[in-house]
Short mmCIF file of C-alpha atoms in Angstrom, two decimals:
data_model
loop_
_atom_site.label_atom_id
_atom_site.label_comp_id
_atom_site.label_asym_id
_atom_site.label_seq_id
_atom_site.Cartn_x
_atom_site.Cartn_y
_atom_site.Cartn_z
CA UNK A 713 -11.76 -7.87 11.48
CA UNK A 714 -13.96 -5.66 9.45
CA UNK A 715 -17.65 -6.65 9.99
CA UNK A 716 -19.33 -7.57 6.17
CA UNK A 717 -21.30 -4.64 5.25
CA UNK A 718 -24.38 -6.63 4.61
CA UNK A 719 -24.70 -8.08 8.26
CA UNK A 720 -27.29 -6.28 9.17
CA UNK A 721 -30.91 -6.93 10.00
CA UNK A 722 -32.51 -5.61 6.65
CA UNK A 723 -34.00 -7.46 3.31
CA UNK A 724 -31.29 -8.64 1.11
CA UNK A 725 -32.14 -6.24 -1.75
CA UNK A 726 -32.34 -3.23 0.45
CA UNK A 727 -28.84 -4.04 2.00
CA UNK A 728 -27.56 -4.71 -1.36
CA UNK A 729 -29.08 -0.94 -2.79
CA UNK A 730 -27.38 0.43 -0.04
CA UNK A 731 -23.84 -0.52 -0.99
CA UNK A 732 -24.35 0.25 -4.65
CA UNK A 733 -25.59 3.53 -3.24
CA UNK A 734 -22.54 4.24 -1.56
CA UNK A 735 -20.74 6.21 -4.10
CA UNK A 736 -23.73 8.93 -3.43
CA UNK A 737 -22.30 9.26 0.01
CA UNK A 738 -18.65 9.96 -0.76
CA UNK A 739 -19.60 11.97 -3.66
CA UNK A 740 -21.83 14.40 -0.97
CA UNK A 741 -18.73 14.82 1.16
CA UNK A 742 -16.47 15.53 -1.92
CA UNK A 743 -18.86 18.32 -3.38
CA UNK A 744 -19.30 19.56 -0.18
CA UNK A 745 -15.73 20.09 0.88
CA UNK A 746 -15.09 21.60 -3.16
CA UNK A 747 -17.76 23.91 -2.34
CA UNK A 748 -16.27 24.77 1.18
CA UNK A 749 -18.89 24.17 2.84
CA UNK A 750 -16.86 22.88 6.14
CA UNK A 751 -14.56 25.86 5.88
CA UNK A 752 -17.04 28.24 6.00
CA UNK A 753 -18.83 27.20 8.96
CA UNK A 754 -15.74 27.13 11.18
CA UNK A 755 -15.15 30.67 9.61
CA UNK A 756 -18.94 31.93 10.55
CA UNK A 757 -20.49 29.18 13.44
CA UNK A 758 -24.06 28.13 13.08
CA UNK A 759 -25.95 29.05 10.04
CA UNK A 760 -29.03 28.81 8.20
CA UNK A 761 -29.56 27.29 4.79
CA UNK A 762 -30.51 30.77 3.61
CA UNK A 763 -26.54 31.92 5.37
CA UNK A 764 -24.52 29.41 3.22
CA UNK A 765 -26.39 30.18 0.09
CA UNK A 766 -25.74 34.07 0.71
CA UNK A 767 -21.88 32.96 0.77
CA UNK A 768 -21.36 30.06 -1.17
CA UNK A 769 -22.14 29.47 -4.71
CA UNK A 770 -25.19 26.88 -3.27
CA UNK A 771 -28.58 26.93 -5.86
CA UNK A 772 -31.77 26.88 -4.42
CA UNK A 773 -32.80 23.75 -5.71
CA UNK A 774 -30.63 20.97 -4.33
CA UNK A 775 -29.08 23.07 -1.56
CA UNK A 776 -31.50 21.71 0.90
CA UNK A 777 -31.05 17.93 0.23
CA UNK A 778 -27.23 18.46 0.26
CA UNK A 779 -26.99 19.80 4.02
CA UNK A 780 -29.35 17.13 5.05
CA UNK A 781 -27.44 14.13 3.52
CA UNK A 782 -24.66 16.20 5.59
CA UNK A 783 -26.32 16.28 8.96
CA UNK A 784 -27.23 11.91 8.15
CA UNK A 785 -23.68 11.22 7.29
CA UNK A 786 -22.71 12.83 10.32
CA UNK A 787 -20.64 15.44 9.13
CA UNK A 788 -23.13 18.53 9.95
CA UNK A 789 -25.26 18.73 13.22
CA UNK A 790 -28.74 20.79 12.91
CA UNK A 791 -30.30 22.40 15.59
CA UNK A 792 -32.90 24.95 15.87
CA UNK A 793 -32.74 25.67 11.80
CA UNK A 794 -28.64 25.70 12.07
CA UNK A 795 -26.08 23.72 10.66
CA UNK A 796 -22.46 23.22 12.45
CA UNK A 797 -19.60 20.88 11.93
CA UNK A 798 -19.86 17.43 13.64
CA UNK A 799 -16.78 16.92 15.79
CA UNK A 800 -15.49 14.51 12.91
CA UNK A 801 -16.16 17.55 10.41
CA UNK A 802 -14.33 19.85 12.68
CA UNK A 803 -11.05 17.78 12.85
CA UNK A 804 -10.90 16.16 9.76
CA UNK A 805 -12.74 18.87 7.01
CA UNK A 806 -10.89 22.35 7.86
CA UNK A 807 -8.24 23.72 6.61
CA UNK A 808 -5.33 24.06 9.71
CA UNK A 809 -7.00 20.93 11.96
CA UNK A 810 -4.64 18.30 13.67
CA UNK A 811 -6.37 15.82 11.20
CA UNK A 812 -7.15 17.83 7.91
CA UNK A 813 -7.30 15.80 4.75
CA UNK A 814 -8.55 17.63 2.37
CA UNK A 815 -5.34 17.11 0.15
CA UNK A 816 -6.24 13.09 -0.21
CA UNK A 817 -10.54 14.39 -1.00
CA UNK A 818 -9.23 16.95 -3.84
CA UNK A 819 -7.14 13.99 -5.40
CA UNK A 820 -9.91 11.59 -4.40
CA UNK A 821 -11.99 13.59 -6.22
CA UNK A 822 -10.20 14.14 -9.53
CA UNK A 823 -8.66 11.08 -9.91
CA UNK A 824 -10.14 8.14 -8.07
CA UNK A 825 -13.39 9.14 -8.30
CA UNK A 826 -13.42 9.05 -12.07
CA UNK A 827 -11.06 5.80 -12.18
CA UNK A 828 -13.33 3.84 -10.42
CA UNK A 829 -15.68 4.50 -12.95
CA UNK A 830 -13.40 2.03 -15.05
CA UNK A 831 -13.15 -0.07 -12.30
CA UNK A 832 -14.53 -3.32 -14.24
CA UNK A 833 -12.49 -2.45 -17.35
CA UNK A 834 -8.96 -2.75 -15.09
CA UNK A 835 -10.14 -5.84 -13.41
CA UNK A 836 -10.55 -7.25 -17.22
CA UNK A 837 -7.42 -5.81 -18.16
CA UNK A 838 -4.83 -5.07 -15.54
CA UNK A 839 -4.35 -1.66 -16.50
CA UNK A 840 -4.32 1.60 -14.55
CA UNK A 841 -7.63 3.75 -15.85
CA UNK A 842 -6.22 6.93 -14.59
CA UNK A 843 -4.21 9.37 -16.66
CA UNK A 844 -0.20 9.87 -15.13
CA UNK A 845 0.07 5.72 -14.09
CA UNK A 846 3.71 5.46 -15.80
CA UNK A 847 6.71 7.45 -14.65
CA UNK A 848 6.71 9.48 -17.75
CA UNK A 849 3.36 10.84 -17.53
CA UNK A 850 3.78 11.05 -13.69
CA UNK A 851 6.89 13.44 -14.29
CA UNK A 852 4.64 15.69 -16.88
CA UNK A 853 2.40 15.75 -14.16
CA UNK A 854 4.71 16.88 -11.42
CA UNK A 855 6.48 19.39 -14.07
CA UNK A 856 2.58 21.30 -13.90
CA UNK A 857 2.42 23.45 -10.94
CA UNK A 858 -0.95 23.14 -10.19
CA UNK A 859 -0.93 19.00 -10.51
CA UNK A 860 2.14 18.49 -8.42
CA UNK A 861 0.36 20.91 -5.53
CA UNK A 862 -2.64 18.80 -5.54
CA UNK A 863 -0.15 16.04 -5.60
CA UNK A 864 1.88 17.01 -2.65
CA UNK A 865 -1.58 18.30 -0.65
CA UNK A 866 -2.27 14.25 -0.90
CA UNK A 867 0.68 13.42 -0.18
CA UNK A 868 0.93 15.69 3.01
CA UNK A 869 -2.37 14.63 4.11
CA UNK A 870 -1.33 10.98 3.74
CA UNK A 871 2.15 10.95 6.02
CA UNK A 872 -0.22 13.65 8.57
CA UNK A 873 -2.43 10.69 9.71
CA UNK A 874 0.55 8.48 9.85
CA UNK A 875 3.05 10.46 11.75
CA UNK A 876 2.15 10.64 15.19
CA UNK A 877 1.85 6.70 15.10
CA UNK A 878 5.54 6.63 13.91
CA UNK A 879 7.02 9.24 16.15
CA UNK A 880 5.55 6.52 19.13
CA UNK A 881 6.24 3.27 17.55
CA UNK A 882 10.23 3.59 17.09
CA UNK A 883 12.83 4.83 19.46
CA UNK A 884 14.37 7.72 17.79
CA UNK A 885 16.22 9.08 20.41
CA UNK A 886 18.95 6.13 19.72
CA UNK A 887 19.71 7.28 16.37
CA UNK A 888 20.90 10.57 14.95
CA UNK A 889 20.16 11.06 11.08
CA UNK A 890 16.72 9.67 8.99
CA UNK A 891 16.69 9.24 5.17
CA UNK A 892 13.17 8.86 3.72
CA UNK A 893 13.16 7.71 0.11
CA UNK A 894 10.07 9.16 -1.51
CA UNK A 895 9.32 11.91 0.99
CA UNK A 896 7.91 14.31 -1.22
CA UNK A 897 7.57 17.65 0.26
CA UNK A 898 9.00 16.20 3.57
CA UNK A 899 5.94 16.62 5.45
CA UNK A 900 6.90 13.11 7.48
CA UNK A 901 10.09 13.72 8.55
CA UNK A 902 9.45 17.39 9.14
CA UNK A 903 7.30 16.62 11.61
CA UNK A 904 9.26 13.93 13.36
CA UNK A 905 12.17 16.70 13.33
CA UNK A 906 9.44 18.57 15.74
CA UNK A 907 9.14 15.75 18.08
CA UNK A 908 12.68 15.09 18.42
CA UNK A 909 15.02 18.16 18.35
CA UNK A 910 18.11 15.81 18.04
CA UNK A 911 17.50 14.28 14.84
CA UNK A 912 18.82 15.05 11.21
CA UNK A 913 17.02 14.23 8.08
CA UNK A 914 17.68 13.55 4.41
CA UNK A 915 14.73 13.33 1.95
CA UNK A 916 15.69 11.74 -1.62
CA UNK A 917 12.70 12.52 -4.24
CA UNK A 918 12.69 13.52 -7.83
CA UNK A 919 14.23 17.48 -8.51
CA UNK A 920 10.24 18.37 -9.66
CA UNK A 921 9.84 18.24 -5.70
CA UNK A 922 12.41 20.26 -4.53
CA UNK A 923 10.75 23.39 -4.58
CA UNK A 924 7.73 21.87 -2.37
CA UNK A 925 10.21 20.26 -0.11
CA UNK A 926 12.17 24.21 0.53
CA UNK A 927 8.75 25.46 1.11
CA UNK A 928 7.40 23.15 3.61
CA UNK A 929 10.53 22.23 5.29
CA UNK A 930 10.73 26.46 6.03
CA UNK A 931 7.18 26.57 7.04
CA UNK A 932 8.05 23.81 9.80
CA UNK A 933 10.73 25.35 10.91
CA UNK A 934 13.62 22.51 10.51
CA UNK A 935 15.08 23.70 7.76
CA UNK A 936 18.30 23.91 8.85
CA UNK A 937 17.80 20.45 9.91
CA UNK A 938 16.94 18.44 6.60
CA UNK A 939 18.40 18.47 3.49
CA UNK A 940 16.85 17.10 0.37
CA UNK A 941 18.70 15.00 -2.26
CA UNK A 942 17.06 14.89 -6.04
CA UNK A 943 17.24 11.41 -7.60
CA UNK A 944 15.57 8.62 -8.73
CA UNK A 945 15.35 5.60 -6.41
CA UNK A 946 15.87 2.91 -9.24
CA UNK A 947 18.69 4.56 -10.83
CA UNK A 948 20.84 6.48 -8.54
CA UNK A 949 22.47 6.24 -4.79
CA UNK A 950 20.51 6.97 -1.80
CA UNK A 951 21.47 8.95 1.05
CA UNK A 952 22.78 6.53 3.61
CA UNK A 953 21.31 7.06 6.95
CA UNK A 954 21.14 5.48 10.60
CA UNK A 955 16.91 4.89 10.12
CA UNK A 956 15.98 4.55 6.25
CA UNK A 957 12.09 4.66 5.51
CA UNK A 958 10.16 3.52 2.59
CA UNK A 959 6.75 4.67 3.36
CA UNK A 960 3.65 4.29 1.02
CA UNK A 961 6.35 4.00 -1.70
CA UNK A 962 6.29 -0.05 -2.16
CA UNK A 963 2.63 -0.09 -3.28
CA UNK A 964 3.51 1.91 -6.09
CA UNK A 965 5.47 -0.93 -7.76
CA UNK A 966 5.96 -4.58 -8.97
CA UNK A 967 6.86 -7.39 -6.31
CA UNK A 968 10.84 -7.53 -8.62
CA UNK A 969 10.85 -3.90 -8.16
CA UNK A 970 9.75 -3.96 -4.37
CA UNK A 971 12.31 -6.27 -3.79
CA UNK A 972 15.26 -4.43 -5.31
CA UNK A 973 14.09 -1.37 -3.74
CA UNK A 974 14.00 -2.71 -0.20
CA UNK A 975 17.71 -4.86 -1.09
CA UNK A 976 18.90 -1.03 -2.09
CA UNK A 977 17.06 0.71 1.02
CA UNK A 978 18.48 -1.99 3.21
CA UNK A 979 21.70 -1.31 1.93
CA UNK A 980 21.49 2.45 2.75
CA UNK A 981 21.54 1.44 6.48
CA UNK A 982 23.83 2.33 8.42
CA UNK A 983 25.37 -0.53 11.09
CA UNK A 984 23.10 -0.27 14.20
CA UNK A 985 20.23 1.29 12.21
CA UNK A 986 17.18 0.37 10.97
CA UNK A 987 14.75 0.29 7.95
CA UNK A 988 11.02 1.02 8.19
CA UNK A 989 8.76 -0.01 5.79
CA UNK A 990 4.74 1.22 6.37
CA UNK A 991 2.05 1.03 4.07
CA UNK A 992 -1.95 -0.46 4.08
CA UNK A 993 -0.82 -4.32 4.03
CA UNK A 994 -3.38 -7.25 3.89
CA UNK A 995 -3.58 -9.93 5.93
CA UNK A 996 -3.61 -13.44 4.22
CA UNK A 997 -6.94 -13.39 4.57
CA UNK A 998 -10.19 -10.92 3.82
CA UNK A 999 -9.73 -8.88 7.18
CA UNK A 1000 -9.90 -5.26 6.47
CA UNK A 1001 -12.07 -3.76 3.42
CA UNK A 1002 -10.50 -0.39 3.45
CA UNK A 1003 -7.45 -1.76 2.83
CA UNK A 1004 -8.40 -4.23 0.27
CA UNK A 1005 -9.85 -0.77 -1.52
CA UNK A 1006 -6.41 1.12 -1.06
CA UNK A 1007 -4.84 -1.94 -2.97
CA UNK A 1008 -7.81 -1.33 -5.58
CA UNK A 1009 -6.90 2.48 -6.06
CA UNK A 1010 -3.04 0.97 -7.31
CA UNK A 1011 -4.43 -1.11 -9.51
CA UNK A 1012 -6.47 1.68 -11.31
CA UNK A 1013 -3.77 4.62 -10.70
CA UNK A 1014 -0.27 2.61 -10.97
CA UNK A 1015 1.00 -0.07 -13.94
CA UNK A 1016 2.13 -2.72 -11.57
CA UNK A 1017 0.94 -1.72 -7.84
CA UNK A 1018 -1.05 -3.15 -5.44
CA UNK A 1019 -0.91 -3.41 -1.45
CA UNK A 1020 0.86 -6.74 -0.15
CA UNK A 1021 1.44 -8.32 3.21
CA UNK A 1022 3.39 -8.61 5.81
CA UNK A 1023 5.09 -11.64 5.15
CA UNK A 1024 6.15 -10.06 1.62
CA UNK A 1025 7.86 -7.58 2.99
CA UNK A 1026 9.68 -9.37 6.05
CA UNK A 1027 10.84 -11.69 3.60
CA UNK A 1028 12.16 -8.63 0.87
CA UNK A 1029 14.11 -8.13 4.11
CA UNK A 1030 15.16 -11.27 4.87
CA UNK A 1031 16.45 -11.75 1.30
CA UNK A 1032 18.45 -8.29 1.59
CA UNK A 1033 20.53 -10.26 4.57
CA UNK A 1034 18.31 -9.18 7.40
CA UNK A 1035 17.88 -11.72 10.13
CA UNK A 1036 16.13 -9.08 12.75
CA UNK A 1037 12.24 -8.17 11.40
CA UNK A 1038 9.88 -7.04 13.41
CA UNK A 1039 6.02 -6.21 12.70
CA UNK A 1040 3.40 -3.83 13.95
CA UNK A 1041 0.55 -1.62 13.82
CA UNK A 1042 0.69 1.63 12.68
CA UNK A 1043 -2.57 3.29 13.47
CA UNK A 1044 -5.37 1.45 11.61
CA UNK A 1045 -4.50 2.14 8.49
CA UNK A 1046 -1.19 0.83 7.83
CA UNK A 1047 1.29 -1.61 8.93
CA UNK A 1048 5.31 -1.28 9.92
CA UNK A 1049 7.70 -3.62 9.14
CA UNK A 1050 10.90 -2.79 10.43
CA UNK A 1051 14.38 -4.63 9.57
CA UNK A 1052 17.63 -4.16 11.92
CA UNK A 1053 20.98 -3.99 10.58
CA UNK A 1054 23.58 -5.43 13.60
CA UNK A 1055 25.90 -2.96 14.67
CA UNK A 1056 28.93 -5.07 13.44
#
C-alpha cells in the first residue's frame, strides 16, 4: 500500500506546501530532459555548470538553481564542481537505455502537463481538458506526422516498461501466433518476438499507424514475423489468434464499450488460447496513488475513460463465457487479467 504523502514528521502546513509544490519537481525533470540535459552528459561525462551552458541553450541566470534541484531530486550527482547522471538518470533519461522514457515525458509534457491545469474544471464537468479526447480529433492527430511520432514515442515507452514483465508472466512457448488489438507501432509484441523465436504476431491498429508499425517492426528485426492488420476495433473483425491482448487499451473507454470489446477480443481466441488484459487497475480500496493519478490523466485526456479493477474486468470475461480467470501482477504498475478459452 502506498504510504500517505503527508506521514511524515513535519508541521502540517509545511507537509501540505510540499505537495502543492510538487508540480515544481516534475516540471524540473521535464525542462530538463527538453533541454537535453541527460543526453548530453552521457554524450560528454562529468561537467561543469560553465560545460553545459557552452553546449546547451542554458542562461546564466537560472542555470544554477536548475542543476541543483537536479542533483536534490536525485537525478544528477555533484562532485568536485561536476554534474553526472544518477544511476536512475542513466537508465531511465537517455536516449537507447533498457528503461528510456522519454516518449511518455515529451507527451507528459505537452499534454498532461497543461490538462492538469484544468484539472478542477473536469472534476466539475466530466470532460476531457485536453485537445484530441474524441476519435475524430484523435485521427487528425495521428494523420500529423509530427503528433502521431510523439504519440507512438509514448506509446513505445509505455509497452517498454511493461514487456519484460509479460514475456515472464505467461507461457508463450505453448502457443504459436499473438494478436494485440491496439498495438500501435508494435513495440510490445516486437519485443516478445525477440524473446521467443517461435512465435507469430498480428497487430490490428488504425491504417494512420501502419507506417510506424513497418518502421519499427524492421528496426527489431521480426519483420518477417508480424504482420499488421488496419481496422478499427469497434467496427471491424479482429485477427483471430491463439493469445489475444488488450493492453492499456480498456482505459481508454466506457465500462459498455469495455465490455463489448473484451466479449469481441474473447471471441478472437482461438480454442486452447488465451486473452490478456493489462492496464494500471485499482484496488477496491485507496491502495496505490500513482495509479489513482493514471485513472486521473483518462479523465482529462479521454471522453469516457478511467482505470477500473480487477473484478471489472474478470467479470467482462466471465460475461463473454469465460469460466477460467486468473489475476496478477505485472510489474508495479499494472495488473494482468488473463481469461482461458478450453481447448474444446
Amino acid at each position: 500500500m502506498t504510504e500517505p504523502a503527508l506521514s511524515v514528521q513535519e508541521p502540517a502546513s509545511a507537509a501540505v506546501k510540499r505537495l502543492a509544490n510538487g508540480f515544481c519537481h516534475a516540471k524540473l525533470l521535464l525542462a530538463a530532459d527538453e533541454l537535453g540535459i541527460f543526453a548530453d552528459l552521457h554524450r560528454h561525462g562529468p561537467s561543469t555548470q560553465a560545460d553545459l551552458m557552452d553546449r546547451l541553450p542554458l542562461h546564466p541566470r537560472g542555470a544554477r538553481e536548475l542543476l541543483y534541484g537536479l542533483v536534490l531530486l536525485g537525478l544528477l550527482e555533484f562532485q568536485d564542481g561536476s554534474y553526472t547522471n544518477s544511476a536512475a538518470a542513466a537508465a531511465a533519461l537517455v536516449p537507447g537505455a533498457a528503461e528510456y522514457i522519454g516518449g511518455f515525458l515529451r507527451r507528459a509534457d505537452r499534454v498532461l502537463y497543461p490538462a492538469w491545469q484544468n484539472l478542477a474544471e473536469a472534476l466539475t464537468s466530466g470532460k476531457p481538458q485536453a485537445p484530441g479526447a474524441g476519435p475524430e480529433a484523435f485521427r487528425a492527430m495521428l494523420s500529423e506526422p509530427r503528433q502521431r511520432e510523439q504519440y507512438v514515442k509514448m506509446m513505445d515507452s509505455a509497452s517498454g516498461l511493461v514487456v519484460g514483465h509479460l514475456a515472464d508472466a505467461f507461457d508463450w512457448g505453448a502457443h504459436r501466433h499473438v494478436a494485440d488489438i491496439g498495438g500501435c507501432s508494435g513495440n510490445l509484441v516486437g519485443h516478445l518476438l525477440r524473446r521467443h523465436t517461435s512465435l507469430q504476431a498480428t497487430v490490428f491498429d488504425l491504417p494512420e499507424l501502419a507506417g510506424s508499425f513497418a518502421e519499427h517492426s524492421a528496426a527489431l528485426g521480426v519483420a518477417d514475423r508480424v504482420g499488421f492488420r488496419a481496422g478499427d476495433f469497434f467496427t471491424d473483425p479482429l485477427p483471430e489468434a491463439d493469445v489475444v491482448i488488450l493492453g492499456h487499451v480498456l482505459h481508454n473507454w466506457s465500462a459498455d464499450e469495455r465490455e463489448f470489446l473484451v466479449a469481441k477480443a474473447y471471441g478472437a481466441v482461438r480454442p486452447g488460447g488465451a486473452l490478456l488484459i493489462y492496464d494500471a487497475m485499482l484496488d477496491d480500496r485507496p491502495t496505490n496513488l500513482a495509479r489513482v493519478l493514471v485513472s486521473l490523466n483518462m479523465l482529462l485526456v479521454t471522453e469516457e475513460g478511467s482505470e477500473y479493477t480487477m473484478g471489472e474486468a474478470s467479470a467482462w470475461l466471465g460475461a463473454a463465457g469465460c469460466h477460467d480467470v486468473r489475476v496478477q501482477a505485472l510489474g508495479i504498475a499494472d495488473t494482468l487479467v488473463a481469461g482461458y478459452k478450453p481447448a474444446v
